[in-house]
PDB file of C-alpha atoms in Angstrom:
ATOM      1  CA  UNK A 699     -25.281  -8.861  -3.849  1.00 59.00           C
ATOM      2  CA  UNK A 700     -21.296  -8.526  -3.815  1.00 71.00           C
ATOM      3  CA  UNK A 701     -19.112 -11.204  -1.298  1.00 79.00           C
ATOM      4  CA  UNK A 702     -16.814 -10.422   1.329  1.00 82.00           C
ATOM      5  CA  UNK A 703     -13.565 -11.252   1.812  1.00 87.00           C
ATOM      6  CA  UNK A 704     -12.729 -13.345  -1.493  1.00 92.00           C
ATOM      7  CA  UNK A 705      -9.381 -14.461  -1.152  1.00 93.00           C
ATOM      8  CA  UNK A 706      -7.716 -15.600  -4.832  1.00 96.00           C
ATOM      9  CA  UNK A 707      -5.443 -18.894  -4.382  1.00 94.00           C
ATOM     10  CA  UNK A 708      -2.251 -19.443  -6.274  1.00 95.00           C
ATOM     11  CA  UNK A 709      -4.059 -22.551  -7.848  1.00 95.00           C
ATOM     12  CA  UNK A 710      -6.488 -20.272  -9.499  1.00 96.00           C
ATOM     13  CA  UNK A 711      -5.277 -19.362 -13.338  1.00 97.00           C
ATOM     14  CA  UNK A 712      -6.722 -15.739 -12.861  1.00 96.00           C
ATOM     15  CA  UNK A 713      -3.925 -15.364 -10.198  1.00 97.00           C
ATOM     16  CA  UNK A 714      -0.709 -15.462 -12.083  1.00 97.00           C
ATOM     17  CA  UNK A 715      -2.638 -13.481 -14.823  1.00 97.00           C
ATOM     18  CA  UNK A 716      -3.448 -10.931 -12.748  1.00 97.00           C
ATOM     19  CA  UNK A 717       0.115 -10.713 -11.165  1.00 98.00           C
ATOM     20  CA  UNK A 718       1.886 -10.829 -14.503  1.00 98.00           C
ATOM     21  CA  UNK A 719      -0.112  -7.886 -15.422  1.00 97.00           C
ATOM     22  CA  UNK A 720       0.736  -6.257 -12.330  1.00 98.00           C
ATOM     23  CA  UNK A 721       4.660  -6.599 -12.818  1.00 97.00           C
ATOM     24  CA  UNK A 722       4.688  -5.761 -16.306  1.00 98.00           C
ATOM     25  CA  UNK A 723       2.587  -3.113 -15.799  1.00 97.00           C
ATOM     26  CA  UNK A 724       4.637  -1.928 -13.043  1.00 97.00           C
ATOM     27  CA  UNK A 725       8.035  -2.165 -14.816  1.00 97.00           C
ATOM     28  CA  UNK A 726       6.163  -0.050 -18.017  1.00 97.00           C
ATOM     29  CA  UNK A 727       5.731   2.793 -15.709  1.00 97.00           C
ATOM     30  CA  UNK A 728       8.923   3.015 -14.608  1.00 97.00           C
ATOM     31  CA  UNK A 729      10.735   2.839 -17.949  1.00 96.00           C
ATOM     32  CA  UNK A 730       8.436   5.118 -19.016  1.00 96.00           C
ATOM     33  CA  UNK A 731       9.706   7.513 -16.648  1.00 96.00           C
ATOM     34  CA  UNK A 732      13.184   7.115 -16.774  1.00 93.00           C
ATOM     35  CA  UNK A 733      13.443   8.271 -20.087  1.00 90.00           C
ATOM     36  CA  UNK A 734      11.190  11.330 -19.424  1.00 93.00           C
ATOM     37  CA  UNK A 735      13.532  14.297 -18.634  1.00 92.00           C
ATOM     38  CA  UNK A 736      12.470  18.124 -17.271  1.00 91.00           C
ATOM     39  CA  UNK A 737       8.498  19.643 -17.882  1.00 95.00           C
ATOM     40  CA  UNK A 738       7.413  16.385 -19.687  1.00 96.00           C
ATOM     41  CA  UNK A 739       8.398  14.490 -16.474  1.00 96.00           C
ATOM     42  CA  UNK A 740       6.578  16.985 -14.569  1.00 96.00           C
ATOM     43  CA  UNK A 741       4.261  16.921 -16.599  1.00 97.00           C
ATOM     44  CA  UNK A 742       3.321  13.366 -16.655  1.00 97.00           C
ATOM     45  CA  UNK A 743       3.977  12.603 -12.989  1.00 97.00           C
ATOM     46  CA  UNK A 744       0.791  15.274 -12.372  1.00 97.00           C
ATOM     47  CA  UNK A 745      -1.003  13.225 -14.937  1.00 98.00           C
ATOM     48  CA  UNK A 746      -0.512  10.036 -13.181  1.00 98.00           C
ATOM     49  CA  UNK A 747      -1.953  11.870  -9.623  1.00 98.00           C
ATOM     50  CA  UNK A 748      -4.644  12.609 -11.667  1.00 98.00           C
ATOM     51  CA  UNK A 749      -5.253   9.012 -13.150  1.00 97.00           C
ATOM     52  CA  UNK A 750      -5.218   7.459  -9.590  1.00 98.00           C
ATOM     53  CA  UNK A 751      -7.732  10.249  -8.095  1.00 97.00           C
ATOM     54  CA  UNK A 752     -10.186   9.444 -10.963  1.00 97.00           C
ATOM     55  CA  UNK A 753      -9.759   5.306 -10.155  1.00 96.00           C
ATOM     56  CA  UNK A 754     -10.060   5.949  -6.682  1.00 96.00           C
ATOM     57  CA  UNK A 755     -13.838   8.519  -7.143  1.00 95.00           C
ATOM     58  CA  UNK A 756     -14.776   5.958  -9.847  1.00 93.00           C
ATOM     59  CA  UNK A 757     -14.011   2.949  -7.787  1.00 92.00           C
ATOM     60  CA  UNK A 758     -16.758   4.865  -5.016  1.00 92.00           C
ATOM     61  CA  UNK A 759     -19.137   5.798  -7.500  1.00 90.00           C
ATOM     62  CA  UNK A 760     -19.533   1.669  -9.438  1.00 87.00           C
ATOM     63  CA  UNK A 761     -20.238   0.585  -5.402  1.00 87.00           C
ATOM     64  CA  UNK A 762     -22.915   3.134  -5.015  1.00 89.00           C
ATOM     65  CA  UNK A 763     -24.828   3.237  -8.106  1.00 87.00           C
ATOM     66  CA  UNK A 764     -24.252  -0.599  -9.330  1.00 84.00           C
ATOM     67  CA  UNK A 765     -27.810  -2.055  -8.287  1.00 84.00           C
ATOM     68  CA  UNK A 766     -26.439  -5.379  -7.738  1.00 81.00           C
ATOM     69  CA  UNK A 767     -23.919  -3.642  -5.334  1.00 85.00           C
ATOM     70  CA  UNK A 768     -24.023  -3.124  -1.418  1.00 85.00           C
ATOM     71  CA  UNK A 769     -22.422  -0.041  -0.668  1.00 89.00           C
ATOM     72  CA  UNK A 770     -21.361  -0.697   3.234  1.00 89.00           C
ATOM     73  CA  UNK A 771     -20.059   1.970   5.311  1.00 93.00           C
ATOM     74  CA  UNK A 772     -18.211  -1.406   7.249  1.00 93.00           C
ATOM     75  CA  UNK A 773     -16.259  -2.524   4.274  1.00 91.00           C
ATOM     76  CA  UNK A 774     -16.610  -0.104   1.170  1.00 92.00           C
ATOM     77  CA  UNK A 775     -14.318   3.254   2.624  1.00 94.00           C
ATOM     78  CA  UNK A 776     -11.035   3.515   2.113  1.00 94.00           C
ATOM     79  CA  UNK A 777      -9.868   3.156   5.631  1.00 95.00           C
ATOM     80  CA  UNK A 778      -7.324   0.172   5.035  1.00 94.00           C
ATOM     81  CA  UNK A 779      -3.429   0.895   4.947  1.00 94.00           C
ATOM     82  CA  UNK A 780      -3.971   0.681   1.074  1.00 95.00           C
ATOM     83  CA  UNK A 781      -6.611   2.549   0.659  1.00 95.00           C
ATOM     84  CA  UNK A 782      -4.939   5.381   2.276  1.00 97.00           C
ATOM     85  CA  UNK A 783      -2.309   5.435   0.771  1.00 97.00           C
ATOM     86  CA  UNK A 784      -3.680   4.985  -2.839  1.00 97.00           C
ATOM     87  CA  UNK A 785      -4.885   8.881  -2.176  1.00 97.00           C
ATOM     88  CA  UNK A 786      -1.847  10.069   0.025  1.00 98.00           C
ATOM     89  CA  UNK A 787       0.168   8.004  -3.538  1.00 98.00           C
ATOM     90  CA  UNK A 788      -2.012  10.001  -6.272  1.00 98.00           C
ATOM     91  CA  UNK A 789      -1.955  13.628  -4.152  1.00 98.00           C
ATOM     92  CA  UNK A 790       2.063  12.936  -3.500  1.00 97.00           C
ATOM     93  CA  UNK A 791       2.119  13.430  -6.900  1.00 97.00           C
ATOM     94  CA  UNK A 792       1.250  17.181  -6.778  1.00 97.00           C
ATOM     95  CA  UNK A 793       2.887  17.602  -3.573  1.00 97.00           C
ATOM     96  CA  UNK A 794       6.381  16.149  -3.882  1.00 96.00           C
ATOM     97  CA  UNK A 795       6.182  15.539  -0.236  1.00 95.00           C
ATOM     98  CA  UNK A 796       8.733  13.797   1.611  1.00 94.00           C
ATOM     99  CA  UNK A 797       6.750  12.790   4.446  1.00 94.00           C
ATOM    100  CA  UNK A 798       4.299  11.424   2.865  1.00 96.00           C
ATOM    101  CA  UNK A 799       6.754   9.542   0.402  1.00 97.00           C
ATOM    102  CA  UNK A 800       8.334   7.855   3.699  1.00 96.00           C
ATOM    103  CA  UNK A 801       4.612   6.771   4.720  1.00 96.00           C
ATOM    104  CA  UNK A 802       3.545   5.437   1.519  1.00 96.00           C
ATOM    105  CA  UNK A 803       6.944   4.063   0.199  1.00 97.00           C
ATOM    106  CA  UNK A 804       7.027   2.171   3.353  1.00 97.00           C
ATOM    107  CA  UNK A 805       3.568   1.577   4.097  1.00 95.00           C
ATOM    108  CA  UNK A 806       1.767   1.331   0.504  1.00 95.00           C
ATOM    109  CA  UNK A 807       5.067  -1.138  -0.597  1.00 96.00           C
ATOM    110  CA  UNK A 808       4.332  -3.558   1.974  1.00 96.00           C
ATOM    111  CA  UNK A 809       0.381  -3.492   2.012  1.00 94.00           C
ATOM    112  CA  UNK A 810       0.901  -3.718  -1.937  1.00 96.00           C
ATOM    113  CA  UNK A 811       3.343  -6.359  -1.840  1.00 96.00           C
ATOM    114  CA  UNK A 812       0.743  -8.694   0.261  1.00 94.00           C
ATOM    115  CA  UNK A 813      -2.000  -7.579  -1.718  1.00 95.00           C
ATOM    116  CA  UNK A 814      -0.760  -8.941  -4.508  1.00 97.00           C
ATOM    117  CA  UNK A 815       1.259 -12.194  -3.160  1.00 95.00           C
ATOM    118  CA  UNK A 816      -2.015 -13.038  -0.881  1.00 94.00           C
ATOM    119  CA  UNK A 817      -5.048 -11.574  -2.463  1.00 95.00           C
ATOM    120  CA  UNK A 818      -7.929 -11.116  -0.459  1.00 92.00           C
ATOM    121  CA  UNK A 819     -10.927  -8.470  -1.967  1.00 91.00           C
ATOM    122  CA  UNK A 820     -12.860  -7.483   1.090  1.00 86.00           C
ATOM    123  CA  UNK A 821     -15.962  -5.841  -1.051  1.00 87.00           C
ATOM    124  CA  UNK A 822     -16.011  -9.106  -3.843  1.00 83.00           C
ATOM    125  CA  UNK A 823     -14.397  -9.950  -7.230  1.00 88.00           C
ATOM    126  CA  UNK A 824     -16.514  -8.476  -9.821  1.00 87.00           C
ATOM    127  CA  UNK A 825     -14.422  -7.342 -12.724  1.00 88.00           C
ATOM    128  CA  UNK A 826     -14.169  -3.645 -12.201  1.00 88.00           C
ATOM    129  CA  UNK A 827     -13.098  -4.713  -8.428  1.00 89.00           C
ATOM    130  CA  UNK A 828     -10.646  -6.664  -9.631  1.00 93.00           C
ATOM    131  CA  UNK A 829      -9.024  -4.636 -12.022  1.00 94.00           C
ATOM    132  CA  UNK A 830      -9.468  -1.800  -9.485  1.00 94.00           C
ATOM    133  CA  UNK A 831      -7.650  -3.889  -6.618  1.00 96.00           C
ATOM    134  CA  UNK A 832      -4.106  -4.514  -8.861  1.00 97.00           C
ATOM    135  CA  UNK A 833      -4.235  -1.077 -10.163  1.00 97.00           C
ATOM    136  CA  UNK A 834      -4.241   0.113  -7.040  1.00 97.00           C
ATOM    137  CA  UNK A 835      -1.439  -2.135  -5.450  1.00 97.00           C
ATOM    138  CA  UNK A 836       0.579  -2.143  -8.276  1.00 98.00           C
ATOM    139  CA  UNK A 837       0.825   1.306  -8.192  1.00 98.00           C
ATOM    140  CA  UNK A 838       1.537   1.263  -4.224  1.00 98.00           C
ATOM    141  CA  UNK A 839       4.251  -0.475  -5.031  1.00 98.00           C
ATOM    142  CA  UNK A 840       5.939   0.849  -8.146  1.00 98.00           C
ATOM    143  CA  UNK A 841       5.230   4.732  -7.833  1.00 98.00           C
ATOM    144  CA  UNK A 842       7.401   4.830  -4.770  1.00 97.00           C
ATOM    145  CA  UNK A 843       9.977   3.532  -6.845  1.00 97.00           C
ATOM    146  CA  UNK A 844       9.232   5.741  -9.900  1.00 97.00           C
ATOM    147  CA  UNK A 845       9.490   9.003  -7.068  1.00 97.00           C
ATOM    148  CA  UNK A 846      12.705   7.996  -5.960  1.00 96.00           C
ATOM    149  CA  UNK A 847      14.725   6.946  -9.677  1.00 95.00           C
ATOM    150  CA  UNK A 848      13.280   9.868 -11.407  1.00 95.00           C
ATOM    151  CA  UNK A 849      11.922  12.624  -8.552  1.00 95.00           C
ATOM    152  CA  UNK A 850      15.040  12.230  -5.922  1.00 93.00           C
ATOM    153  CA  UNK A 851      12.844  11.112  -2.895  1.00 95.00           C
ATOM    154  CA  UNK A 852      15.311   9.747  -0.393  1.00 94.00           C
ATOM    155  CA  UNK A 853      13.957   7.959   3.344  1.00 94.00           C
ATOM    156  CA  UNK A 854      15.540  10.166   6.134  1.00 92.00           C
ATOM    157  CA  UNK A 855      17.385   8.771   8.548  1.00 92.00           C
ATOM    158  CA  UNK A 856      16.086   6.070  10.705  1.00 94.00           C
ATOM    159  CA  UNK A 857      12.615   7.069   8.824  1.00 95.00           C
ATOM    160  CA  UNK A 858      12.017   3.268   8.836  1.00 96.00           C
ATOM    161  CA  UNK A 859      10.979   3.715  13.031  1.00 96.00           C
ATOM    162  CA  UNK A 860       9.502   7.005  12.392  1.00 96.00           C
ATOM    163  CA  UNK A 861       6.875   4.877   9.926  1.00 96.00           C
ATOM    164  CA  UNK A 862       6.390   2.187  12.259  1.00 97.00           C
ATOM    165  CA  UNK A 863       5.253   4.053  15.171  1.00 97.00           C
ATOM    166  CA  UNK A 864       2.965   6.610  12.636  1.00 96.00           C
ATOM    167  CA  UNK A 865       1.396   3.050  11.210  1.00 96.00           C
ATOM    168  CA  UNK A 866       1.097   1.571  14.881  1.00 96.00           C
ATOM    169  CA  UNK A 867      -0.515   4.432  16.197  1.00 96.00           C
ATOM    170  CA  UNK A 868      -3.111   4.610  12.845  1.00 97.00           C
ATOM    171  CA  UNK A 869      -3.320   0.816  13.271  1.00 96.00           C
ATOM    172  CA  UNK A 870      -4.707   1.411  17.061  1.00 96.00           C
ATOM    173  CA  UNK A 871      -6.917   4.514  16.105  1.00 97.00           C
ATOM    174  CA  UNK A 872      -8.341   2.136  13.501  1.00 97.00           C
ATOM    175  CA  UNK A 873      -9.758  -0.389  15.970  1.00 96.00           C
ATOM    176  CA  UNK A 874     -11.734   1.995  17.820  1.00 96.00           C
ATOM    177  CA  UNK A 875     -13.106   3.125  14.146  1.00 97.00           C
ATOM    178  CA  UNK A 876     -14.003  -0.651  13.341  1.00 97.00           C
ATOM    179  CA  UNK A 877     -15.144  -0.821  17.147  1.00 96.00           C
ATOM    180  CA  UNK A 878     -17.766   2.527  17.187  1.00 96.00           C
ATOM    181  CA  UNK A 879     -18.871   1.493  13.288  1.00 96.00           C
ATOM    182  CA  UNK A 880     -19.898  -2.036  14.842  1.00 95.00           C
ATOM    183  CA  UNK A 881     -21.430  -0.578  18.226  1.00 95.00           C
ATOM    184  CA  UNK A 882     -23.438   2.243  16.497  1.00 94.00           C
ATOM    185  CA  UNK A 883     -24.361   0.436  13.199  1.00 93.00           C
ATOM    186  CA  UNK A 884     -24.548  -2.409  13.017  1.00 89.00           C
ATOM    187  CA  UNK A 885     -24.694  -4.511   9.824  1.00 85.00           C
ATOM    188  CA  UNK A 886     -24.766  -7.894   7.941  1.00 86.00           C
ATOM    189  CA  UNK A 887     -21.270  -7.783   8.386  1.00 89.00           C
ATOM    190  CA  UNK A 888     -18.021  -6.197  10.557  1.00 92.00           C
ATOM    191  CA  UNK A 889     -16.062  -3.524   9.900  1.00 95.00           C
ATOM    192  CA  UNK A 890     -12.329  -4.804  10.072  1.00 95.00           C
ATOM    193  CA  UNK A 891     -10.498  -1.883   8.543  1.00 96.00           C
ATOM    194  CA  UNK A 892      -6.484  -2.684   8.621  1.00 96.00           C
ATOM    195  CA  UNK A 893      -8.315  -6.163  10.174  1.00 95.00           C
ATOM    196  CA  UNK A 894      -8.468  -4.803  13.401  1.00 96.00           C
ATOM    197  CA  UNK A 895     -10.958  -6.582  13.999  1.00 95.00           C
ATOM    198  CA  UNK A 896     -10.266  -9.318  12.774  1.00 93.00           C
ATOM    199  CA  UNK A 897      -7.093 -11.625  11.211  1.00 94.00           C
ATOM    200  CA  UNK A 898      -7.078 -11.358   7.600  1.00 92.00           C
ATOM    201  CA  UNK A 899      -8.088 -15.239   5.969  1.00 90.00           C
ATOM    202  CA  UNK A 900      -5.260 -15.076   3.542  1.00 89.00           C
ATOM    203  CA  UNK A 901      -2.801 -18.255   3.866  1.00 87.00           C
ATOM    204  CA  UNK A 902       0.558 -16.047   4.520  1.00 86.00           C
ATOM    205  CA  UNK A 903       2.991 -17.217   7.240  1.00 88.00           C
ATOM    206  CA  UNK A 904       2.961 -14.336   9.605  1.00 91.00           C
ATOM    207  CA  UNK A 905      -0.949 -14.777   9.847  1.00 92.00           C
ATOM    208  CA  UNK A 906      -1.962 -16.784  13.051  1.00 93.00           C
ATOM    209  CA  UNK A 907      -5.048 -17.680  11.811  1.00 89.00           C
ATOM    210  CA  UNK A 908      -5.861 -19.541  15.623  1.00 92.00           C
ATOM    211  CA  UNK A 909      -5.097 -16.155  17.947  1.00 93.00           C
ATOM    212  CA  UNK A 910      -8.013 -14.200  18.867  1.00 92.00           C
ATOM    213  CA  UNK A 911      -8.149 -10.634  18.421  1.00 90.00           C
ATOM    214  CA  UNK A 912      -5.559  -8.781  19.837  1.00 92.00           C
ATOM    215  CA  UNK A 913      -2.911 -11.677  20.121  1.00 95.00           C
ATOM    216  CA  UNK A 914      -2.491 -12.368  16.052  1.00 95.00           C
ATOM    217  CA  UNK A 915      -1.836  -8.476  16.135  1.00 95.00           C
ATOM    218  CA  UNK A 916       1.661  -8.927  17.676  1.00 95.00           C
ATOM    219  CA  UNK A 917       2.886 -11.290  14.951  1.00 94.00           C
ATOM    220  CA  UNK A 918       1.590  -8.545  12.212  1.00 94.00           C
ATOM    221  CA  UNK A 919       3.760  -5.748  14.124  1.00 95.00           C
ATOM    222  CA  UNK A 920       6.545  -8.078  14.417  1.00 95.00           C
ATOM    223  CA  UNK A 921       6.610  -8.832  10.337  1.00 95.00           C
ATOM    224  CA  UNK A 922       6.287  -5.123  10.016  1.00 96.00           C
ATOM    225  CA  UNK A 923       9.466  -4.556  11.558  1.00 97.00           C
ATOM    226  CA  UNK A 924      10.964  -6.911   9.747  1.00 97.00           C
ATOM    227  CA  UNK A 925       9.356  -5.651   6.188  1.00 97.00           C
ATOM    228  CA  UNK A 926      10.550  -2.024   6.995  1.00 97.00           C
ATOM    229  CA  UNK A 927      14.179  -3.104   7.635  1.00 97.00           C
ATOM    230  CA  UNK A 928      14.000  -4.866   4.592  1.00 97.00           C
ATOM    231  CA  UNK A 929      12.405  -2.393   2.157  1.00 97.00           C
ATOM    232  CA  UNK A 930      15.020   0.496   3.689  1.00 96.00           C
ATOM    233  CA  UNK A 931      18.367  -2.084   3.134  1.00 96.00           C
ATOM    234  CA  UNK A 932      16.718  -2.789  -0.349  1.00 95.00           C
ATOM    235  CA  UNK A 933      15.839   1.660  -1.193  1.00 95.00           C
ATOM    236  CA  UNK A 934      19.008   2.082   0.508  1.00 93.00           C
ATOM    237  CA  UNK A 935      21.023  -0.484  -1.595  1.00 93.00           C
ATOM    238  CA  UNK A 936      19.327   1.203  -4.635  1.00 92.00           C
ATOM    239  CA  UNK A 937      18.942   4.439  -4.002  1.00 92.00           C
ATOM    240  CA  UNK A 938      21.880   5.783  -1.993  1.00 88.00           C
ATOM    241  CA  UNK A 939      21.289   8.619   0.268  1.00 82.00           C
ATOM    242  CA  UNK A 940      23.511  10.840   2.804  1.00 75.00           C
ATOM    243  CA  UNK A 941      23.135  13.105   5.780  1.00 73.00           C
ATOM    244  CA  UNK A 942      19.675  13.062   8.011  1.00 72.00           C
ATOM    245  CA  UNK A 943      17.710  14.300   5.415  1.00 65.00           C
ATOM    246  CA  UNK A 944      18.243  11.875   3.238  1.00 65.00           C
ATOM    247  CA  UNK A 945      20.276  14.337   0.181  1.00 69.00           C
ATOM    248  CA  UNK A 946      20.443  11.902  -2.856  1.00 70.00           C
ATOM    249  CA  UNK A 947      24.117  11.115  -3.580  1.00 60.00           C
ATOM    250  CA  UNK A 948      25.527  12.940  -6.124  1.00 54.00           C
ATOM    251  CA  UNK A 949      27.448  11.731  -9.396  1.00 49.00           C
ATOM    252  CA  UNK A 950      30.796  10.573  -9.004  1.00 48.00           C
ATOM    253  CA  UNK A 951      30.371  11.222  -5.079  1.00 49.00           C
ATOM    254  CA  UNK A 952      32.081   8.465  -2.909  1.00 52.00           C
ATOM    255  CA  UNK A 953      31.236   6.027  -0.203  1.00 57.00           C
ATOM    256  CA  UNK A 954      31.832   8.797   2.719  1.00 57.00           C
ATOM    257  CA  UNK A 955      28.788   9.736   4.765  1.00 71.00           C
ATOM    258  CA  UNK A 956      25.977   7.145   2.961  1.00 84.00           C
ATOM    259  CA  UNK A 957      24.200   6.202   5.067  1.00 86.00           C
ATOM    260  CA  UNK A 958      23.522   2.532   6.041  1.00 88.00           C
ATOM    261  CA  UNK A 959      21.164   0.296   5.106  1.00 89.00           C
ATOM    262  CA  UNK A 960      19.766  -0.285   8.718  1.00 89.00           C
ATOM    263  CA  UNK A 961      19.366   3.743   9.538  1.00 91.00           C
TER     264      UNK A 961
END
């Protein structure tokens, strides 16, 4: 029978393995990519899509046939922040989307970023979990990156509040999910998609582990702000972009009309 909610502590060796492996894997991608040019960049960004759809049916498919597995409509869909954007990541790859980029690069960044820093495995830790989990945020965090160097996906202007309020408003929706999936079946143990339900047990400073559900919410939304301000000065910084739309600069173009890294 798998465990809930195993949280991995920085004391543990398995830890900084499994984080160097998610860097260095993360850094391989990209420099993989930068040196792809034309249909063979195409061509491989398609087969990544494809690579993260498989993990992601796979991932389903251990859970449900593994005897020693309980498959749990409360914990085992994909209804977290990451585990929508994993999919909306892997399809983004056929669709070249800019909306969805903005979610995701936001969105999957952050929720990968914590994943990794404060790991916490809501369905257990056996192996093909594991490697399943830092796949999966590793990629969250590095494909946006890859889309922008090497695909020219810019954040429109002031996206950074257009991907709050579309994550706030999920975020709500979510807790009346976690709420009806309690209510209506019940089970050994509660749903808590985007822990809505509950405060996630990771040690991380803008979790206030002693607030009842939905005061330790407002902290979260407060740190979100503050994450999405961060990751735009940082894509900004790295990435410059002018006009609304978000038109890559191009070569040799000057400072006029970039725009800033708060919009």
């Amino acid at each position: 029978m798998n465990q809930y909610d195993v949280v991995i502590h920085m004391n543990e060796p398995r830890y900084w393995v499994l984080f160097g492996a998610s860097l260095m894997g993360g850094l391989a991608l990209i420099r993989r990519f930068k040196g792809l040019v034309g249909e063979s960049k195409d061509r491989a960004l398609k087969q990544m899509g494809w690579v993260i759809l498989v993990l992601q049916v796979g991932y389903q498919g251990v859970m449900l046939l593994d005897p020693d597995f309980h498959w749990s409509v409360h914990r085992s869909l994909p209804l977290h922040f990451c585990g929508i954007n994993i999919w909306l990541v892997a399809l983004n790859c056929f669709w070249r989307n800019r909306t969805v980029f903005l979610f995701t690069a936001f969105m999957g960044t952050i929720g990968g970023f914590h994943a990794i820093l404060t790991p916490q495995l809501t369905v257990g830790d056996d192996l093909p979990i594991l490697i399943h989990y830092y796949i999966n945020h590793a990629a969250l965090i590095f494909v946006p990156i890859v889309m922008s160097q090497s695909f020219g996906m810019r954040f429109p202007k002031w996206g950074w509040v257009t991907a709050y309020f579309i994550s706030a408003g999920i975020s709500t929706l979510m807790a009346g999910v976690n709420h009806g999936l309690n209510t209506l079946v019940p089970g050994e143990v509660l749903a808590n998609y985007m822990y809505m339900t509950e405060a996630p047990k990771v040690d991380n400073p803008f979790v206030f582990h002693d607030l009842d559900w939905p005061w330790y919410v407002l902290p979260l939304h407060a740190a979100l702000v503050l994450h999405l301000l961060v990751l735009n000065a940082l894509y900004r910084w790295r990435f410059p972009a002018t006009g609304t739309q978000a038109t890559p600069i191009s070569e040799g173009a000057g400072e006029e009309g970039r725009l800033p890294l708060w919009q």
